[in-house]
CSV table of C-alpha atoms in Angstrom, one decimal:
chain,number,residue,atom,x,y,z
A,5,UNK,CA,-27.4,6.8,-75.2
A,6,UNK,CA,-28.6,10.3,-75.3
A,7,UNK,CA,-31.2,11.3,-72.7
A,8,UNK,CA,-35.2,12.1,-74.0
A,9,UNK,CA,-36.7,15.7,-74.5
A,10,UNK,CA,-38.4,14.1,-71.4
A,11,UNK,CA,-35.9,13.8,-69.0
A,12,UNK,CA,-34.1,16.5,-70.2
A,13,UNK,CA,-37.4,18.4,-68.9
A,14,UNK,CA,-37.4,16.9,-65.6
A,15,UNK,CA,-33.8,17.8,-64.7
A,16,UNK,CA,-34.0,21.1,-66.0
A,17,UNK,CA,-37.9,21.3,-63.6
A,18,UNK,CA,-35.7,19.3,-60.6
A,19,UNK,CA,-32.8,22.5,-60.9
A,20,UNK,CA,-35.0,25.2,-60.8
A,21,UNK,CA,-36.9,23.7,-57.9
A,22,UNK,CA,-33.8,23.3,-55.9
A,23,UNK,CA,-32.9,27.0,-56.7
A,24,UNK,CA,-36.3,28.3,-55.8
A,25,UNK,CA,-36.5,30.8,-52.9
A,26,UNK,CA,-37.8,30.2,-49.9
A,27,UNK,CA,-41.0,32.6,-50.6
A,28,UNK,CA,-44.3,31.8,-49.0
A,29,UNK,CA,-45.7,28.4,-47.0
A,30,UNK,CA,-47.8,28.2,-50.2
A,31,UNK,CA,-44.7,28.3,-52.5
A,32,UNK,CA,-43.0,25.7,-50.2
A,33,UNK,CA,-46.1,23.6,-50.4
A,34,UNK,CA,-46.4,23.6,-54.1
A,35,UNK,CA,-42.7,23.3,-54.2
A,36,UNK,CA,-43.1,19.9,-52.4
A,37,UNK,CA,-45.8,19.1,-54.5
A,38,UNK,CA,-44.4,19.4,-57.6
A,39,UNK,CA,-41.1,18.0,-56.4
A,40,UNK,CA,-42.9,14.8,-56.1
A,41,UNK,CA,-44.8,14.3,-58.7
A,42,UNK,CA,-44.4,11.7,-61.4
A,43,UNK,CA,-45.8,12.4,-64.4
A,44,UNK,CA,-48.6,9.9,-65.7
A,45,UNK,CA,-47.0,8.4,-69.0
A,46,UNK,CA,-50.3,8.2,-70.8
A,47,UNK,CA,-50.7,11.8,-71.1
A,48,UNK,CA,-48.7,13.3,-74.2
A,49,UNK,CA,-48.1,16.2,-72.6
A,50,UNK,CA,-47.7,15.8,-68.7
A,51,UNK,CA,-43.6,16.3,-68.5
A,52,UNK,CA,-43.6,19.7,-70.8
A,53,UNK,CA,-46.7,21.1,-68.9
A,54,UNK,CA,-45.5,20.1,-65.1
A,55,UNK,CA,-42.2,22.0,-66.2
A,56,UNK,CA,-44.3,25.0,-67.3
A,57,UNK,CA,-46.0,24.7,-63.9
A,58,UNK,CA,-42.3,24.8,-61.8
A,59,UNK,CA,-41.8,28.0,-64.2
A,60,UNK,CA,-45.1,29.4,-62.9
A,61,UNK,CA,-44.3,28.8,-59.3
A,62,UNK,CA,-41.3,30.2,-59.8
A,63,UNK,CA,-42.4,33.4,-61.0
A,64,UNK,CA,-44.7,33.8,-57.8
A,65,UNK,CA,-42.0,32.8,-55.5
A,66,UNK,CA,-40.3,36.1,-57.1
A,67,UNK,CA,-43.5,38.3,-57.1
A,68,UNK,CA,-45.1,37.8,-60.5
A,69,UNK,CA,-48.1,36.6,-61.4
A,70,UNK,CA,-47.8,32.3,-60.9
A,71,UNK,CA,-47.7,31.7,-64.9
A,72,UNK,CA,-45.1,29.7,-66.8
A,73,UNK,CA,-44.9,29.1,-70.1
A,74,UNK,CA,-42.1,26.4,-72.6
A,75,UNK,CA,-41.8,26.6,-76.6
A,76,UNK,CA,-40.8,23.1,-77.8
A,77,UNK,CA,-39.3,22.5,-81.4
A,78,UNK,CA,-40.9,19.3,-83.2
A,79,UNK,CA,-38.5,17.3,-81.9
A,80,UNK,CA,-39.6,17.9,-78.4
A,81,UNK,CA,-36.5,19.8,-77.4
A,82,UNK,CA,-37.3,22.9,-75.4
A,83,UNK,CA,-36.2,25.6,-77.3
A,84,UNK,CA,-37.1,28.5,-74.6
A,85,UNK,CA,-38.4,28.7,-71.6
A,86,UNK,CA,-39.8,31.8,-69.5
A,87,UNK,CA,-42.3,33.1,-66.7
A,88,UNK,CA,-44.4,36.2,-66.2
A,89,UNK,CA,-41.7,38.9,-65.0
A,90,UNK,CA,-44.4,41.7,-64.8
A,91,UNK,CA,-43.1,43.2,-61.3
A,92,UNK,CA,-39.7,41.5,-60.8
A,93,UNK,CA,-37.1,42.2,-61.7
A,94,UNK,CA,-38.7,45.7,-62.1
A,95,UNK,CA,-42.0,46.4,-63.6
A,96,UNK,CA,-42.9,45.5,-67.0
A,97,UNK,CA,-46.3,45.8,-68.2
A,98,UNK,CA,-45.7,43.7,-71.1
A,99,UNK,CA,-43.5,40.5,-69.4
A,100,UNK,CA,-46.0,38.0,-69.2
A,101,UNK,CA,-44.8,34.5,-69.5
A,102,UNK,CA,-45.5,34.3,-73.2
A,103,UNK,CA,-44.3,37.5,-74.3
A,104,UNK,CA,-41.1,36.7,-72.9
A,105,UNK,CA,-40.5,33.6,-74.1
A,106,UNK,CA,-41.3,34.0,-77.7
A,107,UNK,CA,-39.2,37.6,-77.3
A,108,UNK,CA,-36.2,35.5,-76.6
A,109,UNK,CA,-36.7,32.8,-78.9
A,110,UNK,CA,-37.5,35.3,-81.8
A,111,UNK,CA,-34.1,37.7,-80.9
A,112,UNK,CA,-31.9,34.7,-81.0
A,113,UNK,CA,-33.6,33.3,-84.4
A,114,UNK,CA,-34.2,36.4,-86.8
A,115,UNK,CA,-33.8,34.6,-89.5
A,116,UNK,CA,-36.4,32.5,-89.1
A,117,UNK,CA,-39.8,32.8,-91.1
A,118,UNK,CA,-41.8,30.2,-89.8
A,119,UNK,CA,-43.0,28.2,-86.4
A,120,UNK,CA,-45.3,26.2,-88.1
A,121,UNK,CA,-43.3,23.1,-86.5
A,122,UNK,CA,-43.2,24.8,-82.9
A,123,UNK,CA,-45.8,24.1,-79.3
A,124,UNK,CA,-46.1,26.5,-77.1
A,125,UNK,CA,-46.8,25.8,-73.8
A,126,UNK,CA,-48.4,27.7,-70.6
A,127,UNK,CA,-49.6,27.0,-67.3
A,128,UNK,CA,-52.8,29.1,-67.8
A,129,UNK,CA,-54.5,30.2,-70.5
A,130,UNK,CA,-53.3,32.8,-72.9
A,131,UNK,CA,-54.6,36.7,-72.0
A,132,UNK,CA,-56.1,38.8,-74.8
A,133,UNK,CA,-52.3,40.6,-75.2
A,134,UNK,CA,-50.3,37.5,-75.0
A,135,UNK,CA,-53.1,35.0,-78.2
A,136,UNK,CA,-52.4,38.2,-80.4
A,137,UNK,CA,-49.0,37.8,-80.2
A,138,UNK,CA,-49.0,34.3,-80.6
A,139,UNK,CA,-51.3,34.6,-83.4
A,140,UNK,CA,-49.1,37.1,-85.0
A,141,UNK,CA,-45.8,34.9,-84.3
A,142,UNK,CA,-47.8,32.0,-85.9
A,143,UNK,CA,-46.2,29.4,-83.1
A,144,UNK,CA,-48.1,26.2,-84.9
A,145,UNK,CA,-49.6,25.2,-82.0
A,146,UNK,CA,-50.6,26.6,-78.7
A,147,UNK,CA,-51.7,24.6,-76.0
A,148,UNK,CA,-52.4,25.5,-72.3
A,149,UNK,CA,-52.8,23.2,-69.1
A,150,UNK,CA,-55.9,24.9,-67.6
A,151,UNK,CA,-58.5,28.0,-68.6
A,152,UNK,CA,-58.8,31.1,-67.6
A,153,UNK,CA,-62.3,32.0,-67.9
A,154,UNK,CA,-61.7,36.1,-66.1
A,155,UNK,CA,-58.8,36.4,-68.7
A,156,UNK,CA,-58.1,34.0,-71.0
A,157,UNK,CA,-58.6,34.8,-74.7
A,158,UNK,CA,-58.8,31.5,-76.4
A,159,UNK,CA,-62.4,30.5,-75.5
A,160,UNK,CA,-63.3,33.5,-76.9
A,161,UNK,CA,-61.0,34.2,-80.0
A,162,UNK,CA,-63.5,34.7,-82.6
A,163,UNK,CA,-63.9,38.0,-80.6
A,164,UNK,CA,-60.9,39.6,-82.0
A,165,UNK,CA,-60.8,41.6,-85.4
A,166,UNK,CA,-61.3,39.7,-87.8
A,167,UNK,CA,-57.8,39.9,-89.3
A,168,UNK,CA,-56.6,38.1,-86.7
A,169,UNK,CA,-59.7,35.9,-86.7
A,170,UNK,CA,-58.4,34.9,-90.0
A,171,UNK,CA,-54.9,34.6,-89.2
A,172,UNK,CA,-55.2,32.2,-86.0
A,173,UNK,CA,-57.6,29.6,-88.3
A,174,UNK,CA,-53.9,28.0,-89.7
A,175,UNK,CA,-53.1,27.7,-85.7
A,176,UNK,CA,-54.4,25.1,-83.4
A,177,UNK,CA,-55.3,26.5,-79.5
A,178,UNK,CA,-56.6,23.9,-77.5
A,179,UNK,CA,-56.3,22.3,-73.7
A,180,UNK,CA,-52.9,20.3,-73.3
A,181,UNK,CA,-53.0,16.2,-72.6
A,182,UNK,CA,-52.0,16.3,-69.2
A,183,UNK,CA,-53.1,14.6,-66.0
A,184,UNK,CA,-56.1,16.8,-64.0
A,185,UNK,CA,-53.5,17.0,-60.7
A,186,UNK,CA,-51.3,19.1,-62.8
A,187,UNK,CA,-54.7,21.4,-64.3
A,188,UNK,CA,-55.5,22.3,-60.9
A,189,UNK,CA,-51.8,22.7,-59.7
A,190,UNK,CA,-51.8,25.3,-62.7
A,191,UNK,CA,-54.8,26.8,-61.9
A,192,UNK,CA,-53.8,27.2,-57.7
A,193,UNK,CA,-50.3,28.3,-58.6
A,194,UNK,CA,-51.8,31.0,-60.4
A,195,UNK,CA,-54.3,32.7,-58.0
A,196,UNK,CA,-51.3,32.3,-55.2
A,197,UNK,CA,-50.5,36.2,-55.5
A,198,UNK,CA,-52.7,37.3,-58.2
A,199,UNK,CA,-55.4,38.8,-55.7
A,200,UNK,CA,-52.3,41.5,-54.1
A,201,UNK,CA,-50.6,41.7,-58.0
A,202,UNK,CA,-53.9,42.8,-59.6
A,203,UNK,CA,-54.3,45.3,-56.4
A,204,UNK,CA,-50.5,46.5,-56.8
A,205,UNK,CA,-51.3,47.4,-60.8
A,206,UNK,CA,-55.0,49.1,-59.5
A,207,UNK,CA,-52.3,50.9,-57.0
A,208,UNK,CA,-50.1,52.4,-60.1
A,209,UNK,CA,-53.0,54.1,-61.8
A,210,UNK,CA,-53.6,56.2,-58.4
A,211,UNK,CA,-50.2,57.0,-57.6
């Protein structure tokens, strides 16, 4: 019998764990954390969003900002997968966790017109940059595990032009369906390094 989206999910979370780098006592920690957590099967969305979590810790364990982020097709399948890659490899303004996972979904599908049937997934709340290119992608559905309320751009997307105002009304942005353990896990995995990260970019405009 062929495996579910689900588990799929949780061995493709379980890998990337195991290959995660040593990092900090607060990467280790969370690493721990999420190793042993068992997703609560009355939440629709706790498997994709705990694997969008691992993502974001392991983008801080490699010095980016803790933010992960999973596009799903409408059969639940993960289609692409990512995490904010601002300063690693090598600095990036634009590799936040969406950006790059709707960059390589949309270069290895050009031919494709619409997402209408597609979720996309992130650990945190979308940033101003990252809903206008959702919005402009027209991924069907965007859903986040916990807001950002310094930088998060849904809450307040009847701010923007109102072109895009216009085009995000055939979208649906909302809070994912997962347990409040894995909100907060989102929320801490994200200010792990962001404090030094937001510093480091401060540091680029002196030097």
């Amino acid at each position: 019998m062929d495996e579910t989206p689900d588990r799929r999910m949780l061995e493709m979370g379980g890998r990337l764990l195991d290959e995660l780098p040593p990092a900090t006592e607060d990467v280790r920690r969370w690493r721990r954390h999420l190793a042993g957590y068992r997703p609560d099967s009355e939440r629709s969305d706790d498997v994709v969003v705990w694997l969008a979590c691992v993502l974001a810790l392991k983008a801080a364990a490699e010095g980016n900002f803790g933010i992960g982020c999973v596009l799903i097709n409408d059969q639940g399948d993960v289609v692409a997968r990512g995490h904010n890659e601002v300063f690693t490899p090598w600095f990036r303004g634009d590799r936040h966790a969406e950006m790059v996972v709707m960059d390589a979904f949309e270069d290895a599908h050009p031919d494709l017109t619409s997402l209408a049937d597609y979720t996309l997934y992130g650990s945190l709340e979308p940033c101003p940059m990252c809903l206008t290119r959702l919005i402009n992608s027209g991924v069907g559905t965007v859903l986040f595990a916990t807001p950002d309320p310094e930088v998060g751009m849904v809450h307040r997307k009847d701010d923007l032009p109102p072109e895009w105002v216009g085009l995000s009304r055939e979208q649906r942005f909302d809070r994912a369906e997962c347990s409040p353990d894995l909100a907060a896990a989102a929320g801490q995995i994200a200010l792990l390094n962001r404090a030094d990260l937001e510093q480091k970019l401060m540091d680029r405009r002196r030097s």
